[in-house]
Amino acid sequence: MDLGLADRVYVVTGGSKGLGHATAAALVADGAKVVLASRDAANVEAAVERLAAPAHVTGVAADLADPEAAERLARTALERYGRLDGALVSVGGPPPGTAASATDEQWRAAFESVFLGSVRAVRTLAGRLTGDGAIGMVLSTSVRQPAGGLGISNGLRPGLAMVAKDMADEFGPRGVRVLGLLPGRIATDRMTQLDAAFPDAREAAVAGIPLGRYGDPAEFGRTAAFLLSPAASYITGSVIAVDGGSLRAI
């Protein structure tokens, strides 16, 4: 199936590893060009090298908590490739812990990076698209059911899902699609850290996944690439689970 990605240009934040990197790899494999961003310059450089497509990937060290970061990423795409067709906005998850045990400072820091950083990025990048396009927000299955030990995520992610729907309404008349992706248990470094923090949780988690396993990041990346592509041109305002069937809600 031709997704129509050839020569289209996307910004991918959180692109040095995990779900962002898997999405960047899927986009590049189908002919797209990517501005790959993450906070750590060394990780960005290593991620660009792993993709082994220098004509199709530009790396930028950027933190979405910085109010200027999204504009800088858009400008890089336009200056390097002459267009911008969409983005995957992925930010690091907040620290584990219950909602009540998190400090005010932890809540504020997470709001600035996870919530406000994501909203600002979508708003800015949507305004810089050169035509129709799509922006995906990497959220979590905590949008629909709380994740044990991740109280801050449980508090912030559902709000971002409603932001995606609100922006889909606002930007839809311009041909700009906005949607959310809900990864479940995907075998990323982040998930390895969470499993280490909650050593009894993995077995129970796998038992609750109908497919009986964690997902591979590439499975998420291919889904995200499809949703960002012209092949998914009638999908907007949706939140799509990539979770092996673990969510029990419709």
Short mmCIF file of N, CA, C and O in Angstrom, two decimals, residues 98-166:
data_model
loop_
_atom_site.label_atom_id
_atom_site.label_comp_id
_atom_site.label_asym_id
_atom_site.label_seq_id
_atom_site.Cartn_x
_atom_site.Cartn_y
_atom_site.Cartn_z
N THR A 98 2.04 7.83 42.90
CA THR A 98 0.61 8.10 42.92
C THR A 98 0.35 9.59 42.79
O THR A 98 1.24 10.42 43.02
N ALA A 99 -0.86 9.92 42.43
CA ALA A 99 -1.23 11.33 42.29
C ALA A 99 -1.07 12.08 43.61
O ALA A 99 -0.64 13.23 43.65
N ALA A 100 -1.41 11.43 44.71
CA ALA A 100 -1.34 12.09 46.02
C ALA A 100 0.09 12.22 46.52
O ALA A 100 0.40 13.16 47.27
N SER A 101 0.97 11.31 46.12
CA SER A 101 2.35 11.36 46.62
C SER A 101 3.23 12.33 45.84
O SER A 101 4.29 12.74 46.31
N ALA A 102 2.80 12.72 44.64
CA ALA A 102 3.60 13.65 43.83
C ALA A 102 3.59 15.03 44.47
O ALA A 102 2.56 15.50 44.96
N THR A 103 4.74 15.67 44.44
CA THR A 103 4.86 17.00 45.01
C THR A 103 4.31 18.05 44.05
O THR A 103 4.14 17.80 42.85
N ASP A 104 4.08 19.25 44.59
CA ASP A 104 3.65 20.35 43.73
C ASP A 104 4.66 20.60 42.63
O ASP A 104 4.28 20.86 41.47
N GLU A 105 5.94 20.52 42.96
CA GLU A 105 6.97 20.78 41.97
C GLU A 105 6.94 19.72 40.85
O GLU A 105 7.12 20.04 39.68
N GLN A 106 6.72 18.47 41.21
CA GLN A 106 6.62 17.42 40.19
C GLN A 106 5.41 17.66 39.28
O GLN A 106 5.50 17.48 38.06
N TRP A 107 4.29 18.08 39.86
CA TRP A 107 3.11 18.38 39.05
C TRP A 107 3.39 19.56 38.12
O TRP A 107 3.05 19.52 36.93
N ARG A 108 4.01 20.61 38.65
CA ARG A 108 4.30 21.79 37.81
C ARG A 108 5.25 21.44 36.68
O ARG A 108 5.06 21.86 35.53
N ALA A 109 6.33 20.69 37.00
CA ALA A 109 7.31 20.34 35.98
C ALA A 109 6.66 19.49 34.89
O ALA A 109 6.92 19.68 33.68
N ALA A 110 5.83 18.54 35.29
CA ALA A 110 5.16 17.68 34.30
C ALA A 110 4.18 18.48 33.46
O ALA A 110 4.05 18.26 32.25
N PHE A 111 3.46 19.40 34.10
CA PHE A 111 2.52 20.23 33.33
C PHE A 111 3.27 21.04 32.28
O PHE A 111 2.84 21.13 31.12
N GLU A 112 4.41 21.64 32.64
CA GLU A 112 5.17 22.46 31.70
C GLU A 112 5.68 21.64 30.53
O GLU A 112 5.62 22.09 29.38
N SER A 113 6.18 20.44 30.78
CA SER A 113 6.78 19.65 29.70
C SER A 113 5.75 18.77 28.99
O SER A 113 5.59 18.83 27.77
N VAL A 114 5.03 17.96 29.75
CA VAL A 114 4.12 16.99 29.15
C VAL A 114 2.87 17.67 28.58
O VAL A 114 2.46 17.38 27.45
N PHE A 115 2.27 18.56 29.35
CA PHE A 115 1.00 19.16 28.91
C PHE A 115 1.21 20.41 28.09
O PHE A 115 0.93 20.44 26.88
N LEU A 116 1.71 21.47 28.70
CA LEU A 116 1.85 22.73 27.98
C LEU A 116 2.83 22.61 26.83
O LEU A 116 2.60 23.18 25.75
N GLY A 117 3.92 21.87 27.01
CA GLY A 117 4.87 21.69 25.92
C GLY A 117 4.22 21.04 24.71
O GLY A 117 4.47 21.43 23.56
N SER A 118 3.37 20.03 24.95
CA SER A 118 2.68 19.36 23.84
C SER A 118 1.67 20.29 23.17
O SER A 118 1.60 20.37 21.94
N VAL A 119 0.87 21.00 23.99
CA VAL A 119 -0.13 21.91 23.42
C VAL A 119 0.54 22.98 22.58
O VAL A 119 0.11 23.29 21.45
N ARG A 120 1.59 23.58 23.10
CA ARG A 120 2.31 24.63 22.37
C ARG A 120 2.88 24.08 21.06
O ARG A 120 2.83 24.75 20.02
N ALA A 121 3.44 22.87 21.11
CA ALA A 121 4.02 22.30 19.90
C ALA A 121 2.98 22.07 18.83
O ALA A 121 3.19 22.42 17.65
N VAL A 122 1.84 21.49 19.20
CA VAL A 122 0.79 21.23 18.21
C VAL A 122 0.30 22.55 17.63
O VAL A 122 0.14 22.70 16.41
N ARG A 123 0.03 23.51 18.49
CA ARG A 123 -0.46 24.82 18.04
C ARG A 123 0.52 25.48 17.08
O ARG A 123 0.13 25.98 16.01
N THR A 124 1.79 25.46 17.45
CA THR A 124 2.81 26.12 16.62
C THR A 124 3.01 25.40 15.30
O THR A 124 3.03 26.02 14.23
N LEU A 125 3.17 24.08 15.36
CA LEU A 125 3.44 23.33 14.15
C LEU A 125 2.25 23.34 13.20
O LEU A 125 2.42 23.43 11.98
N ALA A 126 1.04 23.27 13.74
CA ALA A 126 -0.14 23.34 12.88
C ALA A 126 -0.18 24.65 12.12
O ALA A 126 -0.60 24.70 10.95
N GLY A 127 0.26 25.71 12.76
CA GLY A 127 0.26 27.01 12.10
C GLY A 127 1.33 27.18 11.04
O GLY A 127 1.28 28.13 10.26
N ARG A 128 2.28 26.24 11.01
CA ARG A 128 3.40 26.35 10.06
C ARG A 128 3.33 25.31 8.94
O ARG A 128 4.21 25.27 8.08
N LEU A 129 2.28 24.49 8.92
CA LEU A 129 2.16 23.51 7.84
C LEU A 129 1.99 24.24 6.51
O LEU A 129 1.32 25.27 6.43
N THR A 130 2.57 23.67 5.47
CA THR A 130 2.54 24.33 4.17
C THR A 130 1.30 23.95 3.35
O THR A 130 1.12 24.45 2.24
N GLY A 131 0.48 23.07 3.87
CA GLY A 131 -0.76 22.67 3.19
C GLY A 131 -1.56 21.84 4.16
O GLY A 131 -1.51 22.05 5.37
N ASP A 132 -2.33 20.88 3.64
CA ASP A 132 -3.01 19.98 4.55
C ASP A 132 -1.96 19.09 5.21
O ASP A 132 -0.84 19.00 4.77
N GLY A 133 -2.34 18.43 6.30
CA GLY A 133 -1.37 17.61 7.01
C GLY A 133 -1.97 17.03 8.27
O GLY A 133 -3.19 17.10 8.49
N ALA A 134 -1.12 16.43 9.10
CA ALA A 134 -1.60 15.74 10.29
C ALA A 134 -0.59 15.86 11.42
O ALA A 134 0.63 15.83 11.18
N ILE A 135 -1.11 15.98 12.62
CA ILE A 135 -0.28 16.01 13.81
C ILE A 135 -0.81 14.97 14.80
O ILE A 135 -2.00 14.99 15.14
N GLY A 136 0.07 14.08 15.21
CA GLY A 136 -0.29 13.06 16.19
C GLY A 136 0.35 13.35 17.53
O GLY A 136 1.51 13.74 17.60
N MET A 137 -0.42 13.19 18.59
CA MET A 137 0.07 13.36 19.95
C MET A 137 0.21 11.99 20.59
O MET A 137 -0.76 11.22 20.64
N VAL A 138 1.40 11.67 21.08
CA VAL A 138 1.61 10.40 21.77
C VAL A 138 1.12 10.56 23.21
O VAL A 138 1.70 11.32 23.99
N LEU A 139 0.05 9.86 23.56
CA LEU A 139 -0.55 9.97 24.88
C LEU A 139 -0.31 8.66 25.62
O LEU A 139 0.82 8.24 25.79
N SER A 140 -1.34 7.99 26.06
CA SER A 140 -1.19 6.76 26.84
C SER A 140 -2.56 6.15 27.00
O SER A 140 -3.59 6.84 26.93
N THR A 141 -2.60 4.85 27.28
CA THR A 141 -3.89 4.23 27.58
C THR A 141 -4.48 4.78 28.88
O THR A 141 -5.66 4.56 29.16
N SER A 142 -3.70 5.56 29.64
CA SER A 142 -4.25 6.22 30.83
C SER A 142 -5.27 7.28 30.47
O SER A 142 -5.96 7.81 31.34
N VAL A 143 -5.43 7.59 29.18
CA VAL A 143 -6.53 8.44 28.73
C VAL A 143 -7.87 7.78 29.06
O VAL A 143 -8.85 8.46 29.39
N ARG A 144 -7.92 6.45 28.99
CA ARG A 144 -9.19 5.74 29.16
C ARG A 144 -9.29 4.94 30.46
O ARG A 144 -10.39 4.65 30.91
N GLN A 145 -8.16 4.56 31.01
CA GLN A 145 -8.20 3.88 32.31
C GLN A 145 -6.88 4.17 33.03
O GLN A 145 -5.84 4.25 32.39
N PRO A 146 -6.92 4.38 34.34
CA PRO A 146 -5.71 4.76 35.05
C PRO A 146 -4.65 3.67 35.02
O PRO A 146 -4.96 2.48 35.09
N ALA A 147 -3.41 4.10 34.91
CA ALA A 147 -2.27 3.18 34.95
C ALA A 147 -1.72 3.16 36.37
O ALA A 147 -1.48 4.23 36.96
N GLY A 148 -1.53 2.01 36.92
CA GLY A 148 -1.06 1.89 38.29
C GLY A 148 0.29 2.56 38.49
O GLY A 148 1.23 2.34 37.71
N GLY A 149 0.39 3.39 39.53
CA GLY A 149 1.66 4.01 39.87
C GLY A 149 2.06 5.17 39.00
O GLY A 149 3.20 5.64 39.08
N LEU A 150 1.16 5.64 38.15
CA LEU A 150 1.49 6.76 37.25
C LEU A 150 0.44 7.86 37.42
O LEU A 150 -0.27 8.24 36.48
N GLY A 151 0.35 8.39 38.63
CA GLY A 151 -0.69 9.34 38.96
C GLY A 151 -0.66 10.62 38.15
O GLY A 151 -1.70 11.14 37.74
N ILE A 152 0.55 11.15 37.89
CA ILE A 152 0.63 12.39 37.12
C ILE A 152 0.18 12.16 35.69
O ILE A 152 -0.57 12.96 35.11
N SER A 153 0.61 11.07 35.11
CA SER A 153 0.17 10.73 33.75
C SER A 153 -1.34 10.56 33.71
O SER A 153 -2.01 11.04 32.79
N ASN A 154 -1.90 9.89 34.72
CA ASN A 154 -3.35 9.70 34.77
C ASN A 154 -4.07 11.04 34.83
O ASN A 154 -5.20 11.18 34.33
N GLY A 155 -3.44 12.03 35.43
CA GLY A 155 -4.06 13.34 35.54
C GLY A 155 -3.96 14.17 34.28
O GLY A 155 -4.90 14.90 33.93
N LEU A 156 -2.85 14.08 33.56
CA LEU A 156 -2.59 14.98 32.44
C LEU A 156 -3.01 14.42 31.08
O LEU A 156 -3.47 15.18 30.21
N ARG A 157 -2.83 13.12 30.86
CA ARG A 157 -3.07 12.57 29.51
C ARG A 157 -4.52 12.70 29.05
O ARG A 157 -4.76 13.03 27.87
N PRO A 158 -5.53 12.47 29.90
CA PRO A 158 -6.90 12.64 29.41
C PRO A 158 -7.19 14.07 28.94
O PRO A 158 -7.92 14.27 27.96
N GLY A 159 -6.61 15.04 29.62
CA GLY A 159 -6.79 16.43 29.18
C GLY A 159 -6.19 16.67 27.82
O GLY A 159 -6.78 17.38 26.98
N LEU A 160 -5.05 16.06 27.54
CA LEU A 160 -4.42 16.22 26.23
C LEU A 160 -5.27 15.56 25.14
O LEU A 160 -5.31 16.04 24.00
N ALA A 161 -5.94 14.46 25.47
CA ALA A 161 -6.82 13.83 24.48
C ALA A 161 -7.95 14.77 24.09
O ALA A 161 -8.32 14.87 22.91
N MET A 162 -8.48 15.50 25.05
CA MET A 162 -9.55 16.46 24.74
C MET A 162 -8.99 17.67 23.99
O MET A 162 -9.67 18.25 23.14
N VAL A 163 -7.75 18.04 24.28
CA VAL A 163 -7.10 19.10 23.50
C VAL A 163 -7.00 18.66 22.04
O VAL A 163 -7.24 19.47 21.12
N ALA A 164 -6.62 17.41 21.81
CA ALA A 164 -6.51 16.91 20.42
C ALA A 164 -7.86 17.03 19.71
O ALA A 164 -7.93 17.46 18.55
N LYS A 165 -8.94 16.69 20.40
CA LYS A 165 -10.27 16.79 19.78
C LYS A 165 -10.64 18.25 19.52
O LYS A 165 -11.21 18.59 18.48
N ASP A 166 -10.34 19.11 20.48
CA ASP A 166 -10.65 20.53 20.32
C ASP A 166 -9.88 21.13 19.14
O ASP A 166 -10.44 21.87 18.32
#
